[in-house]
């Protein structure tokens, strides 16, 4: 609710917690919220996530079996890539939107620009090390369509129940994006 109040209507719930499936199910109940599952490593996690209401699947790497399983379920699959070889493998599977992960550790915006130059039809969603301070560097790249980041949900604010702080951080993020587009 805090994210929606802050203008954020797309949420990735990472499978790094034993309550990820439950969190997907609860978030999917909010009208206007599009919920996906991230850090999905297995077909079992994919099935759990979709059953809970996930509308898209992200993975930290490219797994052809997971790509096929998502395709069979007609659920968008966005695998992580970091090299031209991985981009090529994902393209062979018919994928054109890829998660560039871990973005900062693998060269950040400069690396994405270099890879994107060789693959003009591919769109990237950088993840890993993205923050409000470097968000603009990524969003200025034409092949970047979105960025993944957790800075809007400060763990301390969440644990204290200060959801208004999450709403404010979400609004600050959207303001930064708006300024980039002006």
PDB file of C-alpha atoms in Angstrom:
ATOM      1  CA  UNK A   1       0.000   0.000   0.000  1.00  0.00           C
ATOM      2  CA  UNK A   2       2.875   2.370   0.827  1.00  0.00           C
ATOM      3  CA  UNK A   3       4.433   1.746  -2.591  1.00  0.00           C
ATOM      4  CA  UNK A   4       1.124   2.324  -4.391  1.00  0.00           C
ATOM      5  CA  UNK A   5       0.606   5.532  -2.422  1.00  0.00           C
ATOM      6  CA  UNK A   6       4.065   6.573  -3.607  1.00  0.00           C
ATOM      7  CA  UNK A   7       3.218   5.870  -7.261  1.00  0.00           C
ATOM      8  CA  UNK A   8       5.041   2.532  -7.540  1.00  0.00           C
ATOM      9  CA  UNK A   9       2.800  -0.134  -9.068  1.00  0.00           C
ATOM     10  CA  UNK A  10       5.345  -2.772 -10.090  1.00  0.00           C
ATOM     11  CA  UNK A  11       6.885  -4.986  -7.430  1.00  0.00           C
ATOM     12  CA  UNK A  12       9.424  -7.800  -7.555  1.00  0.00           C
ATOM     13  CA  UNK A  13       9.418 -10.092  -4.529  1.00  0.00           C
ATOM     14  CA  UNK A  14      12.733 -11.924  -4.297  1.00  0.00           C
ATOM     15  CA  UNK A  15      12.822 -15.610  -3.417  1.00  0.00           C
ATOM     16  CA  UNK A  16      15.441 -14.986  -0.750  1.00  0.00           C
ATOM     17  CA  UNK A  17      13.035 -15.412   2.120  1.00  0.00           C
ATOM     18  CA  UNK A  18      10.923 -18.328   3.315  1.00  0.00           C
ATOM     19  CA  UNK A  19       7.852 -16.069   3.141  1.00  0.00           C
ATOM     20  CA  UNK A  20       8.345 -14.984  -0.493  1.00  0.00           C
ATOM     21  CA  UNK A  21       5.368 -16.958  -1.777  1.00  0.00           C
ATOM     22  CA  UNK A  22       3.139 -15.543   0.963  1.00  0.00           C
ATOM     23  CA  UNK A  23       4.381 -12.003   0.247  1.00  0.00           C
ATOM     24  CA  UNK A  24       3.599 -12.424  -3.468  1.00  0.00           C
ATOM     25  CA  UNK A  25       0.100 -13.597  -2.626  1.00  0.00           C
ATOM     26  CA  UNK A  26      -0.545 -10.679  -0.295  1.00  0.00           C
ATOM     27  CA  UNK A  27       0.902  -8.049  -2.655  1.00  0.00           C
ATOM     28  CA  UNK A  28      -1.076  -9.467  -5.580  1.00  0.00           C
ATOM     29  CA  UNK A  29      -4.301  -8.667  -3.691  1.00  0.00           C
ATOM     30  CA  UNK A  30      -3.778  -4.911  -4.068  1.00  0.00           C
ATOM     31  CA  UNK A  31      -5.650  -3.517  -7.074  1.00  0.00           C
ATOM     32  CA  UNK A  32      -3.260  -1.776  -9.413  1.00  0.00           C
ATOM     33  CA  UNK A  33      -0.156  -3.611  -8.188  1.00  0.00           C
ATOM     34  CA  UNK A  34       1.687  -5.811 -10.691  1.00  0.00           C
ATOM     35  CA  UNK A  35       3.677  -8.405  -8.781  1.00  0.00           C
ATOM     36  CA  UNK A  36       6.498 -10.596 -10.010  1.00  0.00           C
ATOM     37  CA  UNK A  37       8.867 -13.079  -8.451  1.00  0.00           C
ATOM     38  CA  UNK A  38      12.590 -12.475  -8.495  1.00  0.00           C
ATOM     39  CA  UNK A  39      15.645 -14.584  -7.753  1.00  0.00           C
ATOM     40  CA  UNK A  40      13.697 -17.583  -9.057  1.00  0.00           C
ATOM     41  CA  UNK A  41      16.092 -20.490  -9.505  1.00  0.00           C
ATOM     42  CA  UNK A  42      13.854 -23.521 -10.035  1.00  0.00           C
ATOM     43  CA  UNK A  43      10.693 -24.559 -11.829  1.00  0.00           C
ATOM     44  CA  UNK A  44       9.196 -25.362  -8.420  1.00  0.00           C
ATOM     45  CA  UNK A  45       9.712 -21.774  -7.234  1.00  0.00           C
ATOM     46  CA  UNK A  46       8.258 -20.540 -10.531  1.00  0.00           C
ATOM     47  CA  UNK A  47       5.132 -22.677 -10.072  1.00  0.00           C
ATOM     48  CA  UNK A  48       4.718 -21.525  -6.451  1.00  0.00           C
ATOM     49  CA  UNK A  49       5.121 -17.887  -7.465  1.00  0.00           C
ATOM     50  CA  UNK A  50       2.632 -18.097 -10.330  1.00  0.00           C
ATOM     51  CA  UNK A  51       0.190 -19.943  -8.075  1.00  0.00           C
ATOM     52  CA  UNK A  52       0.483 -17.112  -5.554  1.00  0.00           C
ATOM     53  CA  UNK A  53      -0.224 -14.465  -8.195  1.00  0.00           C
ATOM     54  CA  UNK A  54       3.141 -13.562  -9.746  1.00  0.00           C
ATOM     55  CA  UNK A  55       2.670 -12.088 -13.216  1.00  0.00           C
ATOM     56  CA  UNK A  56       6.328 -12.281 -14.299  1.00  0.00           C
ATOM     57  CA  UNK A  57       9.463 -14.167 -13.294  1.00  0.00           C
ATOM     58  CA  UNK A  58      13.018 -12.858 -12.926  1.00  0.00           C
ATOM     59  CA  UNK A  59      16.092 -14.970 -12.384  1.00  0.00           C
ATOM     60  CA  UNK A  60      19.680 -13.988 -11.572  1.00  0.00           C
ATOM     61  CA  UNK A  61      20.938 -16.056 -14.513  1.00  0.00           C
ATOM     62  CA  UNK A  62      19.805 -17.653 -17.745  1.00  0.00           C
ATOM     63  CA  UNK A  63      18.368 -21.144 -17.299  1.00  0.00           C
ATOM     64  CA  UNK A  64      16.957 -22.590 -20.547  1.00  0.00           C
ATOM     65  CA  UNK A  65      14.672 -25.031 -18.691  1.00  0.00           C
ATOM     66  CA  UNK A  66      13.192 -22.212 -16.635  1.00  0.00           C
ATOM     67  CA  UNK A  67      12.790 -20.109 -19.795  1.00  0.00           C
ATOM     68  CA  UNK A  68      10.862 -22.936 -21.458  1.00  0.00           C
ATOM     69  CA  UNK A  69       8.708 -23.544 -18.380  1.00  0.00           C
ATOM     70  CA  UNK A  70       7.754 -19.854 -18.215  1.00  0.00           C
ATOM     71  CA  UNK A  71       7.055 -19.822 -21.939  1.00  0.00           C
ATOM     72  CA  UNK A  72       4.819 -22.890 -21.559  1.00  0.00           C
ATOM     73  CA  UNK A  73       2.898 -21.087 -18.782  1.00  0.00           C
ATOM     74  CA  UNK A  74       2.777 -17.901 -20.905  1.00  0.00           C
ATOM     75  CA  UNK A  75       4.419 -15.919 -18.105  1.00  0.00           C
ATOM     76  CA  UNK A  76       7.098 -13.360 -18.989  1.00  0.00           C
ATOM     77  CA  UNK A  77      10.581 -14.520 -18.024  1.00  0.00           C
ATOM     78  CA  UNK A  78      13.407 -12.040 -17.515  1.00  0.00           C
ATOM     79  CA  UNK A  79      16.700 -13.835 -16.903  1.00  0.00           C
ATOM     80  CA  UNK A  80      19.870 -12.279 -15.607  1.00  0.00           C
ATOM     81  CA  UNK A  81      22.754 -11.838 -18.026  1.00  0.00           C
ATOM     82  CA  UNK A  82      26.160 -10.210 -17.741  1.00  0.00           C
ATOM     83  CA  UNK A  83      27.976 -11.221 -20.931  1.00  0.00           C
ATOM     84  CA  UNK A  84      27.359 -11.175 -24.678  1.00  0.00           C
ATOM     85  CA  UNK A  85      27.307 -14.983 -24.664  1.00  0.00           C
ATOM     86  CA  UNK A  86      24.478 -15.006 -22.134  1.00  0.00           C
ATOM     87  CA  UNK A  87      22.572 -12.400 -24.154  1.00  0.00           C
ATOM     88  CA  UNK A  88      22.959 -14.599 -27.230  1.00  0.00           C
ATOM     89  CA  UNK A  89      21.665 -17.674 -25.367  1.00  0.00           C
ATOM     90  CA  UNK A  90      18.650 -15.714 -24.113  1.00  0.00           C
ATOM     91  CA  UNK A  91      17.973 -14.467 -27.645  1.00  0.00           C
ATOM     92  CA  UNK A  92      18.046 -18.071 -28.889  1.00  0.00           C
ATOM     93  CA  UNK A  93      15.244 -18.749 -26.390  1.00  0.00           C
ATOM     94  CA  UNK A  94      13.234 -15.889 -27.912  1.00  0.00           C
ATOM     95  CA  UNK A  95      13.808 -13.424 -25.066  1.00  0.00           C
ATOM     96  CA  UNK A  96      14.314  -9.723 -25.734  1.00  0.00           C
ATOM     97  CA  UNK A  97      14.020  -8.226 -22.240  1.00  0.00           C
ATOM     98  CA  UNK A  98      16.874  -9.200 -19.941  1.00  0.00           C
ATOM     99  CA  UNK A  99      17.992  -8.400 -16.421  1.00  0.00           C
ATOM    100  CA  UNK A 100      21.588  -7.111 -16.409  1.00  0.00           C
ATOM    101  CA  UNK A 101      22.869  -8.547 -13.144  1.00  0.00           C
ATOM    102  CA  UNK A 102      24.823  -7.720 -11.049  1.00  0.00           C
ATOM    103  CA  UNK A 103      24.920  -4.365 -12.786  1.00  0.00           C
ATOM    104  CA  UNK A 104      27.385  -2.392 -10.695  1.00  0.00           C
ATOM    105  CA  UNK A 105      29.735  -5.331 -10.105  1.00  0.00           C
ATOM    106  CA  UNK A 106      29.892  -6.054 -13.853  1.00  0.00           C
ATOM    107  CA  UNK A 107      30.737  -2.565 -15.038  1.00  0.00           C
ATOM    108  CA  UNK A 108      27.557  -0.556 -14.562  1.00  0.00           C
ATOM    109  CA  UNK A 109      26.249   1.781 -17.252  1.00  0.00           C
ATOM    110  CA  UNK A 110      29.429   1.619 -19.369  1.00  0.00           C
ATOM    111  CA  UNK A 111      29.151  -2.165 -19.647  1.00  0.00           C
ATOM    112  CA  UNK A 112      25.450  -2.059 -20.533  1.00  0.00           C
ATOM    113  CA  UNK A 113      26.108   0.518 -23.257  1.00  0.00           C
ATOM    114  CA  UNK A 114      28.864  -1.647 -24.721  1.00  0.00           C
ATOM    115  CA  UNK A 115      26.758  -4.812 -24.727  1.00  0.00           C
ATOM    116  CA  UNK A 116      23.638  -3.019 -25.982  1.00  0.00           C
ATOM    117  CA  UNK A 117      25.564  -1.695 -28.987  1.00  0.00           C
ATOM    118  CA  UNK A 118      25.992  -5.268 -30.225  1.00  0.00           C
ATOM    119  CA  UNK A 119      22.353  -6.222 -29.543  1.00  0.00           C
ATOM    120  CA  UNK A 120      20.098  -3.391 -30.735  1.00  0.00           C
ATOM    121  CA  UNK A 121      16.835  -5.322 -30.233  1.00  0.00           C
ATOM    122  CA  UNK A 122      17.493  -6.202 -26.603  1.00  0.00           C
ATOM    123  CA  UNK A 123      16.071  -4.246 -23.664  1.00  0.00           C
ATOM    124  CA  UNK A 124      17.731  -4.310 -20.243  1.00  0.00           C
ATOM    125  CA  UNK A 125      16.605  -4.036 -16.647  1.00  0.00           C
ATOM    126  CA  UNK A 126      19.731  -3.419 -14.562  1.00  0.00           C
ATOM    127  CA  UNK A 127      19.730  -4.844 -11.028  1.00  0.00           C
ATOM    128  CA  UNK A 128      22.348  -5.105  -8.330  1.00  0.00           C
ATOM    129  CA  UNK A 129      23.882  -1.999  -6.856  1.00  0.00           C
ATOM    130  CA  UNK A 130      21.268   0.380  -8.239  1.00  0.00           C
ATOM    131  CA  UNK A 131      20.415   3.266  -5.919  1.00  0.00           C
ATOM    132  CA  UNK A 132      18.746   6.625  -6.125  1.00  0.00           C
ATOM    133  CA  UNK A 133      22.187   8.194  -6.606  1.00  0.00           C
ATOM    134  CA  UNK A 134      23.055   6.202  -9.766  1.00  0.00           C
ATOM    135  CA  UNK A 135      19.543   5.566 -11.112  1.00  0.00           C
ATOM    136  CA  UNK A 136      19.821   8.372 -13.666  1.00  0.00           C
ATOM    137  CA  UNK A 137      23.035   6.945 -15.111  1.00  0.00           C
ATOM    138  CA  UNK A 138      21.117   3.786 -15.996  1.00  0.00           C
ATOM    139  CA  UNK A 139      17.831   5.326 -17.115  1.00  0.00           C
ATOM    140  CA  UNK A 140      19.615   7.575 -19.623  1.00  0.00           C
ATOM    141  CA  UNK A 141      20.665   4.484 -21.625  1.00  0.00           C
ATOM    142  CA  UNK A 142      18.151   4.000 -24.459  1.00  0.00           C
ATOM    143  CA  UNK A 143      18.092   0.197 -24.141  1.00  0.00           C
ATOM    144  CA  UNK A 144      17.312   0.356 -20.392  1.00  0.00           C
ATOM    145  CA  UNK A 145      13.556   0.170 -19.846  1.00  0.00           C
ATOM    146  CA  UNK A 146      13.506  -0.077 -16.040  1.00  0.00           C
ATOM    147  CA  UNK A 147      15.776  -0.531 -13.045  1.00  0.00           C
ATOM    148  CA  UNK A 148      15.446  -2.875 -10.122  1.00  0.00           C
ATOM    149  CA  UNK A 149      16.227  -1.565  -6.685  1.00  0.00           C
ATOM    150  CA  UNK A 150      15.259  -1.961  -3.081  1.00  0.00           C
ATOM    151  CA  UNK A 151      16.029   1.546  -1.828  1.00  0.00           C
ATOM    152  CA  UNK A 152      12.336   2.479  -1.662  1.00  0.00           C
ATOM    153  CA  UNK A 153      11.694  -0.116   1.037  1.00  0.00           C
ATOM    154  CA  UNK A 154      14.077   0.784   3.840  1.00  0.00           C
ATOM    155  CA  UNK A 155      14.283  -2.197   6.203  1.00  0.00           C
ATOM    156  CA  UNK A 156      14.329   0.051   9.263  1.00  0.00           C
ATOM    157  CA  UNK A 157      11.178   1.896   8.155  1.00  0.00           C
ATOM    158  CA  UNK A 158       9.489  -1.414   7.424  1.00  0.00           C
ATOM    159  CA  UNK A 159      10.440  -2.956  10.777  1.00  0.00           C
ATOM    160  CA  UNK A 160       9.226   0.125  12.672  1.00  0.00           C
ATOM    161  CA  UNK A 161       5.970   0.233  10.712  1.00  0.00           C
ATOM    162  CA  UNK A 162       6.803   3.684   9.313  1.00  0.00           C
ATOM    163  CA  UNK A 163       5.183   3.027   5.964  1.00  0.00           C
ATOM    164  CA  UNK A 164       4.882   6.740   5.228  1.00  0.00           C
ATOM    165  CA  UNK A 165       8.693   6.808   4.854  1.00  0.00           C
ATOM    166  CA  UNK A 166       8.402   4.152   2.136  1.00  0.00           C
ATOM    167  CA  UNK A 167       5.764   6.258   0.385  1.00  0.00           C
ATOM    168  CA  UNK A 168       8.016   9.335   0.593  1.00  0.00           C
ATOM    169  CA  UNK A 169      11.030   7.432  -0.799  1.00  0.00           C
ATOM    170  CA  UNK A 170       8.864   6.115  -3.646  1.00  0.00           C
ATOM    171  CA  UNK A 171       7.690   9.649  -4.440  1.00  0.00           C
ATOM    172  CA  UNK A 172      11.317  10.861  -4.353  1.00  0.00           C
ATOM    173  CA  UNK A 173      12.257   8.142  -6.842  1.00  0.00           C
ATOM    174  CA  UNK A 174       9.456   9.105  -9.206  1.00  0.00           C
ATOM    175  CA  UNK A 175      10.436  12.767  -8.904  1.00  0.00           C
ATOM    176  CA  UNK A 176      14.011  11.900  -9.903  1.00  0.00           C
ATOM    177  CA  UNK A 177      12.725   9.945 -12.916  1.00  0.00           C
ATOM    178  CA  UNK A 178      10.483  12.849 -13.920  1.00  0.00           C
ATOM    179  CA  UNK A 179      13.422  15.257 -13.727  1.00  0.00           C
ATOM    180  CA  UNK A 180      15.455  12.942 -15.951  1.00  0.00           C
ATOM    181  CA  UNK A 181      12.716  13.041 -18.581  1.00  0.00           C
ATOM    182  CA  UNK A 182      12.436  16.846 -18.591  1.00  0.00           C
TER     183      UNK A 182
END
